[in-house]
PDB file of C-alpha atoms in Angstrom:
ATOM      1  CA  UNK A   1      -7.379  24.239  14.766  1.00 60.00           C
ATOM      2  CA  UNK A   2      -5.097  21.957  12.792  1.00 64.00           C
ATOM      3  CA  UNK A   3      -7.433  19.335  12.190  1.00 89.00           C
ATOM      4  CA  UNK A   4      -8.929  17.514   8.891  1.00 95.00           C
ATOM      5  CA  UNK A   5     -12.311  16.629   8.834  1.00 96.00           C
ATOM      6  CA  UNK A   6     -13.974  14.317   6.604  1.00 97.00           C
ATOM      7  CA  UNK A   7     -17.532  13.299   5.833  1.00 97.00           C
ATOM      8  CA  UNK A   8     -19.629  10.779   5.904  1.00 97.00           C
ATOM      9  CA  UNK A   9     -17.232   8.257   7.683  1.00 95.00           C
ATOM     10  CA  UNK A  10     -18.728   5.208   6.272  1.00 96.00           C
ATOM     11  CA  UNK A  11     -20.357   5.174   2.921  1.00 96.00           C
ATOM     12  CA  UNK A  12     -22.135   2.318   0.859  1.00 96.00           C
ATOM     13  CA  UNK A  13     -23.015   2.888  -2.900  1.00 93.00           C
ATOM     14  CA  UNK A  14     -24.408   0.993  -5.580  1.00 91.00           C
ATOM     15  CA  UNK A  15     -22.883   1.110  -8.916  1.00 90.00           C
ATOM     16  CA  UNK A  16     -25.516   3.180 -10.779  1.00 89.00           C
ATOM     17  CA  UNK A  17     -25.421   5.815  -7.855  1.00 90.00           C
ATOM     18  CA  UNK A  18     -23.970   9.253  -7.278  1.00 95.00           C
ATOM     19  CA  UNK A  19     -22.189  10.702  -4.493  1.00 96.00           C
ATOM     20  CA  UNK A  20     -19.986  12.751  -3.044  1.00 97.00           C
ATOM     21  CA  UNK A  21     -17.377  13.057  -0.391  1.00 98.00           C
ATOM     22  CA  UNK A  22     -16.792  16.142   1.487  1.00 98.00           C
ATOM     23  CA  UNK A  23     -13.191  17.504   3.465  1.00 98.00           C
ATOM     24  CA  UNK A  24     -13.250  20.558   4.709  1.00 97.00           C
ATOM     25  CA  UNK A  25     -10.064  22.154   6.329  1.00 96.00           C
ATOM     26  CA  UNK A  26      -9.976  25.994   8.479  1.00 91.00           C
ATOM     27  CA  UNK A  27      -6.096  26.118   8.403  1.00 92.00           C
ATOM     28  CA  UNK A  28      -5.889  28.354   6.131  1.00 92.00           C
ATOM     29  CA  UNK A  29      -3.817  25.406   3.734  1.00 93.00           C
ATOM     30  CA  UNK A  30      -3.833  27.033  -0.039  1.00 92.00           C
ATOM     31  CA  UNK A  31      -3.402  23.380  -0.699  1.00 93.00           C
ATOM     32  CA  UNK A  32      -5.692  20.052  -1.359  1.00 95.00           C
ATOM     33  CA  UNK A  33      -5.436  16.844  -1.888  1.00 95.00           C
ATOM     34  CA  UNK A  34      -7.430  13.036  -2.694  1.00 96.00           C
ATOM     35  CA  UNK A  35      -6.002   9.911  -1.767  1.00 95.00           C
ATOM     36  CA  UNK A  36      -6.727   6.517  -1.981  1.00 95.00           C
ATOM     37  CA  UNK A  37      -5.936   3.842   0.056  1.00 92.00           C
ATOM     38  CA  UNK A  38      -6.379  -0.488  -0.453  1.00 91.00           C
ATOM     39  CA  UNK A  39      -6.001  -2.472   2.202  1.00 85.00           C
ATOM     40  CA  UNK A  40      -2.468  -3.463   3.061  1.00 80.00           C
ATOM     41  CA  UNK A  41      -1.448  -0.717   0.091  1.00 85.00           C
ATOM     42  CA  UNK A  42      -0.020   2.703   0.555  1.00 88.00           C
ATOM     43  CA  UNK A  43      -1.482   5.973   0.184  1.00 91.00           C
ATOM     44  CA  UNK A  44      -1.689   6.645  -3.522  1.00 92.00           C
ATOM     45  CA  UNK A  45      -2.353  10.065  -4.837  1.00 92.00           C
ATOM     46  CA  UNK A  46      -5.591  11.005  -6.967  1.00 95.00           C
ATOM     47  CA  UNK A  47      -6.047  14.757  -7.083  1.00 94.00           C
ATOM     48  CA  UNK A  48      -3.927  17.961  -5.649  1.00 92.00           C
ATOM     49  CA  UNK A  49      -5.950  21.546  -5.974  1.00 94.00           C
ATOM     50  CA  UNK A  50      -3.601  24.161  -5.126  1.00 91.00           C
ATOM     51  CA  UNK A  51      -5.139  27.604  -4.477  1.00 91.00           C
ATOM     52  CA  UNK A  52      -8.382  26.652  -5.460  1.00 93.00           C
ATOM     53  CA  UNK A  53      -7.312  25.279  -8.982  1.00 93.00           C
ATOM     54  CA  UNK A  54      -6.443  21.546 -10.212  1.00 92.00           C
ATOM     55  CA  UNK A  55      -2.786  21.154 -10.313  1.00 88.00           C
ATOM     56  CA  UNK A  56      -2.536  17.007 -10.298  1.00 83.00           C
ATOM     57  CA  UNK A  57      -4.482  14.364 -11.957  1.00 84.00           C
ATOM     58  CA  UNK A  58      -2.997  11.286 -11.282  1.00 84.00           C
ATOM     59  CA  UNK A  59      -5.056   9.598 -14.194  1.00 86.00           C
ATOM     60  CA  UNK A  60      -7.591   8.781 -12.552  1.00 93.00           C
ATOM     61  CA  UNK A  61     -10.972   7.726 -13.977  1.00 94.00           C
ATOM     62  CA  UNK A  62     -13.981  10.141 -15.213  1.00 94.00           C
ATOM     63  CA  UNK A  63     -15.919   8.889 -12.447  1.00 95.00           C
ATOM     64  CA  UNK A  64     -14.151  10.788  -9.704  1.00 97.00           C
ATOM     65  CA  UNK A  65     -14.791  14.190 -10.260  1.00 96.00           C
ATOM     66  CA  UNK A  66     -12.942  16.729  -7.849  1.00 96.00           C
ATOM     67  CA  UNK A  67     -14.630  20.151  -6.646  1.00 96.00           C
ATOM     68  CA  UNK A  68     -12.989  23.188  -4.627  1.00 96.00           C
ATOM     69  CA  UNK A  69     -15.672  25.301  -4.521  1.00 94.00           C
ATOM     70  CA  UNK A  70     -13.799  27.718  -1.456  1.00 92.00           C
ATOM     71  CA  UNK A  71     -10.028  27.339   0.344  1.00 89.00           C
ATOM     72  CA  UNK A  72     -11.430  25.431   2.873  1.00 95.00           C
ATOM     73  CA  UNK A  73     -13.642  23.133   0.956  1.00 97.00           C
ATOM     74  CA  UNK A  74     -12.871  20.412  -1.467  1.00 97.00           C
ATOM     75  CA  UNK A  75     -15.156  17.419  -2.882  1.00 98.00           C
ATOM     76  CA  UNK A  76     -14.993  14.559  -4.481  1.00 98.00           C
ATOM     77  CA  UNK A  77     -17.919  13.814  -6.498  1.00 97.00           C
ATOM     78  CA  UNK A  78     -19.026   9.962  -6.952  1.00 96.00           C
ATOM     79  CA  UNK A  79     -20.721   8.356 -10.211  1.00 94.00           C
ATOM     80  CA  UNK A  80     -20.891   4.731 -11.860  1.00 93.00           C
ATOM     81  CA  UNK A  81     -18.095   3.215  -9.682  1.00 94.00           C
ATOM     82  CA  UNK A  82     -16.807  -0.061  -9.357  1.00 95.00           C
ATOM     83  CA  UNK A  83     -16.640  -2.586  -7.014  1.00 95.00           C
ATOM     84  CA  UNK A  84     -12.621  -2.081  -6.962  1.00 95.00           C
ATOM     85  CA  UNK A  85     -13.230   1.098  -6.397  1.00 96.00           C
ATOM     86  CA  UNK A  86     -13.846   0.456  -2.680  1.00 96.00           C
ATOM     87  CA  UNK A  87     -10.889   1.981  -0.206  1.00 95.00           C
ATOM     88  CA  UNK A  88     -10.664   4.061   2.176  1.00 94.00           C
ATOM     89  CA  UNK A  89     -10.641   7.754   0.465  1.00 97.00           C
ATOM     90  CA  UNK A  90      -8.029  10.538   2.336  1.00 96.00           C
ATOM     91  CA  UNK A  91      -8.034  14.083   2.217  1.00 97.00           C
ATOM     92  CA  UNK A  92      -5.285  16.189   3.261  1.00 95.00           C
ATOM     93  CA  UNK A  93      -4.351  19.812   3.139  1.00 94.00           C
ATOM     94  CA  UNK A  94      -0.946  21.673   3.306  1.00 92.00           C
ATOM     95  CA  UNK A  95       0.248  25.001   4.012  1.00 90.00           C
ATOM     96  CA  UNK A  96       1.696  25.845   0.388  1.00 82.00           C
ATOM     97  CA  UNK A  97       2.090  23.680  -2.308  1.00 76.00           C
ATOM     98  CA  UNK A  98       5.750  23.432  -2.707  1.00 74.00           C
ATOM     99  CA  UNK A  99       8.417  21.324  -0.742  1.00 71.00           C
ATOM    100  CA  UNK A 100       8.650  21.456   2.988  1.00 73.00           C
ATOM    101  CA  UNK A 101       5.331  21.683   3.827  1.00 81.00           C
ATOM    102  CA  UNK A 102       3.940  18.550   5.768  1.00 85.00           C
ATOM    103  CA  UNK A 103       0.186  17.374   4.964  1.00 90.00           C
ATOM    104  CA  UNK A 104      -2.616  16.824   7.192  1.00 92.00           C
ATOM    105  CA  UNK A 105      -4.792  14.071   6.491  1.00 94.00           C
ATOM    106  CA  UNK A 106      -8.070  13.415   7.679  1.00 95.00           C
ATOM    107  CA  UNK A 107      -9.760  10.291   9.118  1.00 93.00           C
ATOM    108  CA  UNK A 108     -10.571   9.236   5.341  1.00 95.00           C
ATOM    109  CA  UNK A 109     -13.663   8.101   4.394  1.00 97.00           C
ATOM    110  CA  UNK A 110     -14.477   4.064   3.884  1.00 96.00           C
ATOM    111  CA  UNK A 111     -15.708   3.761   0.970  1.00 96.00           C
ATOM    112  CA  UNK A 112     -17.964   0.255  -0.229  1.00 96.00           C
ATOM    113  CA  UNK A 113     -19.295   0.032  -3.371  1.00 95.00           C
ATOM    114  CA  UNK A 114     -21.866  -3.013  -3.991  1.00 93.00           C
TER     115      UNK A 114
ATOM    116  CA  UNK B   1       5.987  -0.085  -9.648  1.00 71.00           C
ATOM    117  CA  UNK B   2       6.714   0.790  -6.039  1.00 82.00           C
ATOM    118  CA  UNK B   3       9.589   3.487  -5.624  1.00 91.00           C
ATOM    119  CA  UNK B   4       9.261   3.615  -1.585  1.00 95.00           C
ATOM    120  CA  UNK B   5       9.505   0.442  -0.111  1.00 94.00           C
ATOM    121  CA  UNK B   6       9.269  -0.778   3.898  1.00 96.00           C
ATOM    122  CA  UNK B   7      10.184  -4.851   3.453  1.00 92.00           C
ATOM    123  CA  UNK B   8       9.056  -5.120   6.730  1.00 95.00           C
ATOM    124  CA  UNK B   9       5.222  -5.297   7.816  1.00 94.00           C
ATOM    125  CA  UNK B  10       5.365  -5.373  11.138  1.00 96.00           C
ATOM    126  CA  UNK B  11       8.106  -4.573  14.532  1.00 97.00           C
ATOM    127  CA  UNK B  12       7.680  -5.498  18.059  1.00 98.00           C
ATOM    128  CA  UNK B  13       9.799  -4.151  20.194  1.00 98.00           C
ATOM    129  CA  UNK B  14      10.214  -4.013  24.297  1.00 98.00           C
ATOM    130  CA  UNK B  15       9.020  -0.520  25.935  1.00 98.00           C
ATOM    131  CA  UNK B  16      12.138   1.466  26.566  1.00 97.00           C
ATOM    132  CA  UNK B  17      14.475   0.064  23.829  1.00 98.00           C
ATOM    133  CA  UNK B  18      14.965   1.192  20.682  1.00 98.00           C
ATOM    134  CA  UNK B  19      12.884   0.887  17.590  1.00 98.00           C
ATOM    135  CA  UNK B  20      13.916   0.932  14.092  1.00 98.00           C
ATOM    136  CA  UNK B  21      11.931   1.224  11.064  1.00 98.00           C
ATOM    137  CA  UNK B  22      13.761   1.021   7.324  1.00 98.00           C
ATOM    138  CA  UNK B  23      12.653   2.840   4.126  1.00 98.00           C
ATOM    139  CA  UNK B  24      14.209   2.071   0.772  1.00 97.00           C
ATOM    140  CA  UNK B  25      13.390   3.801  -2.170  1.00 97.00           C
ATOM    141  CA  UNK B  26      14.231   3.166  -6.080  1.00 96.00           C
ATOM    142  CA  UNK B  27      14.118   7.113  -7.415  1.00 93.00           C
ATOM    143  CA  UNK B  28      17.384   8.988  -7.211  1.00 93.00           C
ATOM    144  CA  UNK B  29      14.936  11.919  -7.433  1.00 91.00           C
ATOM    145  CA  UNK B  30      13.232  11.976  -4.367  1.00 92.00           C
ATOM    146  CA  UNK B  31      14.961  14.430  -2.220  1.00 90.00           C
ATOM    147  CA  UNK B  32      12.737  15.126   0.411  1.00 91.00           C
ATOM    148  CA  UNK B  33      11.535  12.476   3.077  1.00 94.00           C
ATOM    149  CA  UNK B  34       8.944  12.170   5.967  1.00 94.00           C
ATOM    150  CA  UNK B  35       7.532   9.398   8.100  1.00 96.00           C
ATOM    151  CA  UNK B  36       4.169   9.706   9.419  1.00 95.00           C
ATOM    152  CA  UNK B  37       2.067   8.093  11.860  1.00 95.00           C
ATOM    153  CA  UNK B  38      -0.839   6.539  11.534  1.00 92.00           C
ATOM    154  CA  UNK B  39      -3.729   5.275  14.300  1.00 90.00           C
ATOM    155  CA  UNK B  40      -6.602   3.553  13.284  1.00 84.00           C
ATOM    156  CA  UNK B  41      -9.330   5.286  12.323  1.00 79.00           C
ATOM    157  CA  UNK B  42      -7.790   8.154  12.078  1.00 84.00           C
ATOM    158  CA  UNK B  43      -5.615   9.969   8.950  1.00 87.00           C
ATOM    159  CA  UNK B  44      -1.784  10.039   8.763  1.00 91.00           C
ATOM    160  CA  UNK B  45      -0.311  12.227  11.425  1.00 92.00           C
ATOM    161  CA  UNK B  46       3.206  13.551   9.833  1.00 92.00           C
ATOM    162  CA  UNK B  47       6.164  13.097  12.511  1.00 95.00           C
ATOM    163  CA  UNK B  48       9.820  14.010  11.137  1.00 95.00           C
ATOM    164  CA  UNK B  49      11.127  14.896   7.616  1.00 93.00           C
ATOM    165  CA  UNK B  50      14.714  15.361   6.013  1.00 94.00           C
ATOM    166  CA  UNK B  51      15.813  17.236   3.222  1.00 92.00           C
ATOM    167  CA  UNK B  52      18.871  15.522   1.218  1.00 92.00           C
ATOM    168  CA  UNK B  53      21.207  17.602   1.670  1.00 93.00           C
ATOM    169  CA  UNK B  54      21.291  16.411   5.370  1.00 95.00           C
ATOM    170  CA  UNK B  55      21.771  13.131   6.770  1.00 96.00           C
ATOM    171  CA  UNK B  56      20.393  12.769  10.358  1.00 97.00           C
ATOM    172  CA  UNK B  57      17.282  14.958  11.333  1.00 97.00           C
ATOM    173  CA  UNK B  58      16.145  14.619  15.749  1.00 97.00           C
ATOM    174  CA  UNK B  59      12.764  15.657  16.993  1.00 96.00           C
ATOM    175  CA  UNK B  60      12.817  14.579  20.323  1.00 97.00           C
ATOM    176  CA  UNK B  61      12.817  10.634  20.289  1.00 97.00           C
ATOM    177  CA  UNK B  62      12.721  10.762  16.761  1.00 98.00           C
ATOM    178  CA  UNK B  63      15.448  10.645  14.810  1.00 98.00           C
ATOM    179  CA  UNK B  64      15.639   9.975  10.618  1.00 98.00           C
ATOM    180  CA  UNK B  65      18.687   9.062   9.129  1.00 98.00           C
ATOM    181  CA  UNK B  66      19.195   9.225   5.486  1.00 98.00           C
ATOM    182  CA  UNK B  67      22.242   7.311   3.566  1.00 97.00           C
ATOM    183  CA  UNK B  68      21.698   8.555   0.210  1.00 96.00           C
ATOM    184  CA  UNK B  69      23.839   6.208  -1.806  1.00 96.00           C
ATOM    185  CA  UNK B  70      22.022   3.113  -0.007  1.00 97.00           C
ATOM    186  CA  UNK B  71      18.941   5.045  -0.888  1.00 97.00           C
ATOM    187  CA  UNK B  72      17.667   4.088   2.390  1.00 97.00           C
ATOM    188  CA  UNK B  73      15.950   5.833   5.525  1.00 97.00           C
ATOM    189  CA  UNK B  74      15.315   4.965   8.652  1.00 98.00           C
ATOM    190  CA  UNK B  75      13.365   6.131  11.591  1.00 98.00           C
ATOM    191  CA  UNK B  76      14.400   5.838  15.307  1.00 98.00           C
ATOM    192  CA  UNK B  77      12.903   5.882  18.456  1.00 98.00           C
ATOM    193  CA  UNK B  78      14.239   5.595  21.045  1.00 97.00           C
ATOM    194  CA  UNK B  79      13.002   4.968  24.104  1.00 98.00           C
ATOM    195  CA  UNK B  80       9.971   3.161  22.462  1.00 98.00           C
ATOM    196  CA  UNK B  81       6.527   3.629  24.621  1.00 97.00           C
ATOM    197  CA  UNK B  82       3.049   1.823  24.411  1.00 97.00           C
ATOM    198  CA  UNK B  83       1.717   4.816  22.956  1.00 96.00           C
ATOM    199  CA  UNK B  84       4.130   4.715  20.096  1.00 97.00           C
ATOM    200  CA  UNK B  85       2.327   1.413  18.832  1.00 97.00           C
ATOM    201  CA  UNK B  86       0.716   2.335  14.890  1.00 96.00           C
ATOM    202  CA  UNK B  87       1.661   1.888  11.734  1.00 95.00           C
ATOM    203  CA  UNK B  88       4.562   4.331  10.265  1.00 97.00           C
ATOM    204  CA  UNK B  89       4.758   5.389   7.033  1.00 96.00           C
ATOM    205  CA  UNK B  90       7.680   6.550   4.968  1.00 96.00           C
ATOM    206  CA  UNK B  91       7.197   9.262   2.007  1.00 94.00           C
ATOM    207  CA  UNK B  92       9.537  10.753  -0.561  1.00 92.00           C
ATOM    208  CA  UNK B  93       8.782  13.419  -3.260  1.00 89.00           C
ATOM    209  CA  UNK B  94      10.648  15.621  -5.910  1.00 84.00           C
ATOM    210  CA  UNK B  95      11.989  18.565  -5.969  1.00 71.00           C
ATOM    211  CA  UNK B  96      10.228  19.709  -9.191  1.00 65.00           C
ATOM    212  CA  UNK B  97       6.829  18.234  -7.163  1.00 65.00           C
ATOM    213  CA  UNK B  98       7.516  18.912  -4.079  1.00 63.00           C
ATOM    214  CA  UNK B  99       3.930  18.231  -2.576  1.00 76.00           C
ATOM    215  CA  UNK B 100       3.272  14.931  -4.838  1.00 83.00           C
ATOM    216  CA  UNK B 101       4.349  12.698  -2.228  1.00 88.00           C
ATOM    217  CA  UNK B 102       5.162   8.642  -2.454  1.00 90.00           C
ATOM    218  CA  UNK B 103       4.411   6.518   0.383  1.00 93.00           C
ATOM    219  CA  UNK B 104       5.523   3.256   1.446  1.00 94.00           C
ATOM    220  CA  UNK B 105       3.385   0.380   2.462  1.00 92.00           C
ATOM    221  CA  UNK B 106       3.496   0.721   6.240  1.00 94.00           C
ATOM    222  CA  UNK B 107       5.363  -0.718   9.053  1.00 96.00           C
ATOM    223  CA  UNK B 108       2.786  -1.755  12.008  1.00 96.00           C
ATOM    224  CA  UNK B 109       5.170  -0.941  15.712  1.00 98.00           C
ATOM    225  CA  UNK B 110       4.116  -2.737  18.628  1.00 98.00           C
ATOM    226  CA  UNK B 111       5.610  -1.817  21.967  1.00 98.00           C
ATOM    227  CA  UNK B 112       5.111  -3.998  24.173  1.00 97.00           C
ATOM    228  CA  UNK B 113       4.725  -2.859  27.694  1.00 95.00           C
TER     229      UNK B 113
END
């Protein structure tokens, strides 16, 4: 199973509600990690959890709050966002967190906020 | 300010010729690069990486060639086929965070048939 999976697919939120985004990986990957993606924009880095702890904080606002509760489960919990805060969110996993390994990125969730 | 760079959007290219896609990137740190792959809907697929201290990596019809003093990459394929048609993406990271990688903005390949 080398595969990413990412839920919901498609998600709308106001700006006064919470959420959360789920990715859940059975690889085995001791390794984690948020992205976020604009239109026409690269992938840029948010979080990286790296055997279940937070290694990298890109400085990224309050309002994302990252969770790994398990290996194989990490979340991204959703409060008070912003309009601008709509992308498309990417989780990937890697084998180690060091150089060499490649990451595996899920579909990503699209993320609108109104 | 954007350290990995791909100037050009978008490639089409014939089905059995070559394709080239160009990286350039601004940090004499990076060290490590990959391209990946991308179809829509679904997440970056990784393809082919190089370390530095090499200058030509093949997989197959993949090869990436680094020129480290141009700081530039670039990804061929060769032959090119339909299903090769997505949007490629070129990463770099270093050494001292190796898994903190920095991606380009995406070259869209269309073969066409």
């Amino acid at each position: 199973d080398t595969e990413v999976t990412q839920t919901p697919k498609h998600l709308v939120m106001g700006m006064t509600n919470k959420k959360s985004l789920k990715c859940e990986q059975h690889m085995g990957h001791r390794a984690m990690y948020w992205y976020k993606q604009k239109a026409k924009k690269p992938p840029e880095l948010m979080f990286v959890y790296s055997y279940e702890k937070l290694s990298i904080n890109e400085s990224v606002p309050s309002r994302f709050s990252p969770e790994c509760p398990n290996s194989s489960l990490l979340n991204l919990h959703l409060h008070a966002l912003q309009p601008e805060d709509s992308a498309l969110y990417l989780c990937a996993s890697s084998q180690g967190d060091g150089r060499g390994y490649e990451q595996y990125f899920g579909p990503g969730t699209r993320l609108t906020v109104t | 300010d954007q350290q990995v760079k791909q100037n050009s959007p978008s490639l089409s290219v014939q089905e059995g010729r070559i394709s080239i896609l160009n990286c350039d990137y601004t940090n004499s740190m990076f060290d490590y690069f990959l391209w990946y792959k991308k179809y829509p809907a679904e997440g970056p697929t990784f393809l082919i990486s190089i370390s530095s201290i090499k200058d030509k990596n093949e997989d197959g019809r993949f090869t990436v060639f680094l020129n480290k003093s141009a700081k530039h990459l670039s990804l061929h394929i060769v032959p090119s086929q339909p299903g090769d048609s997505a949007v490629y993406f070129c990463a770099a990271s270093k050494g001292n965070t190796g898994n903190q990688f920095y991606f380009g903005t995406g070259t869209s390949l269309t073969v066409i048939p």
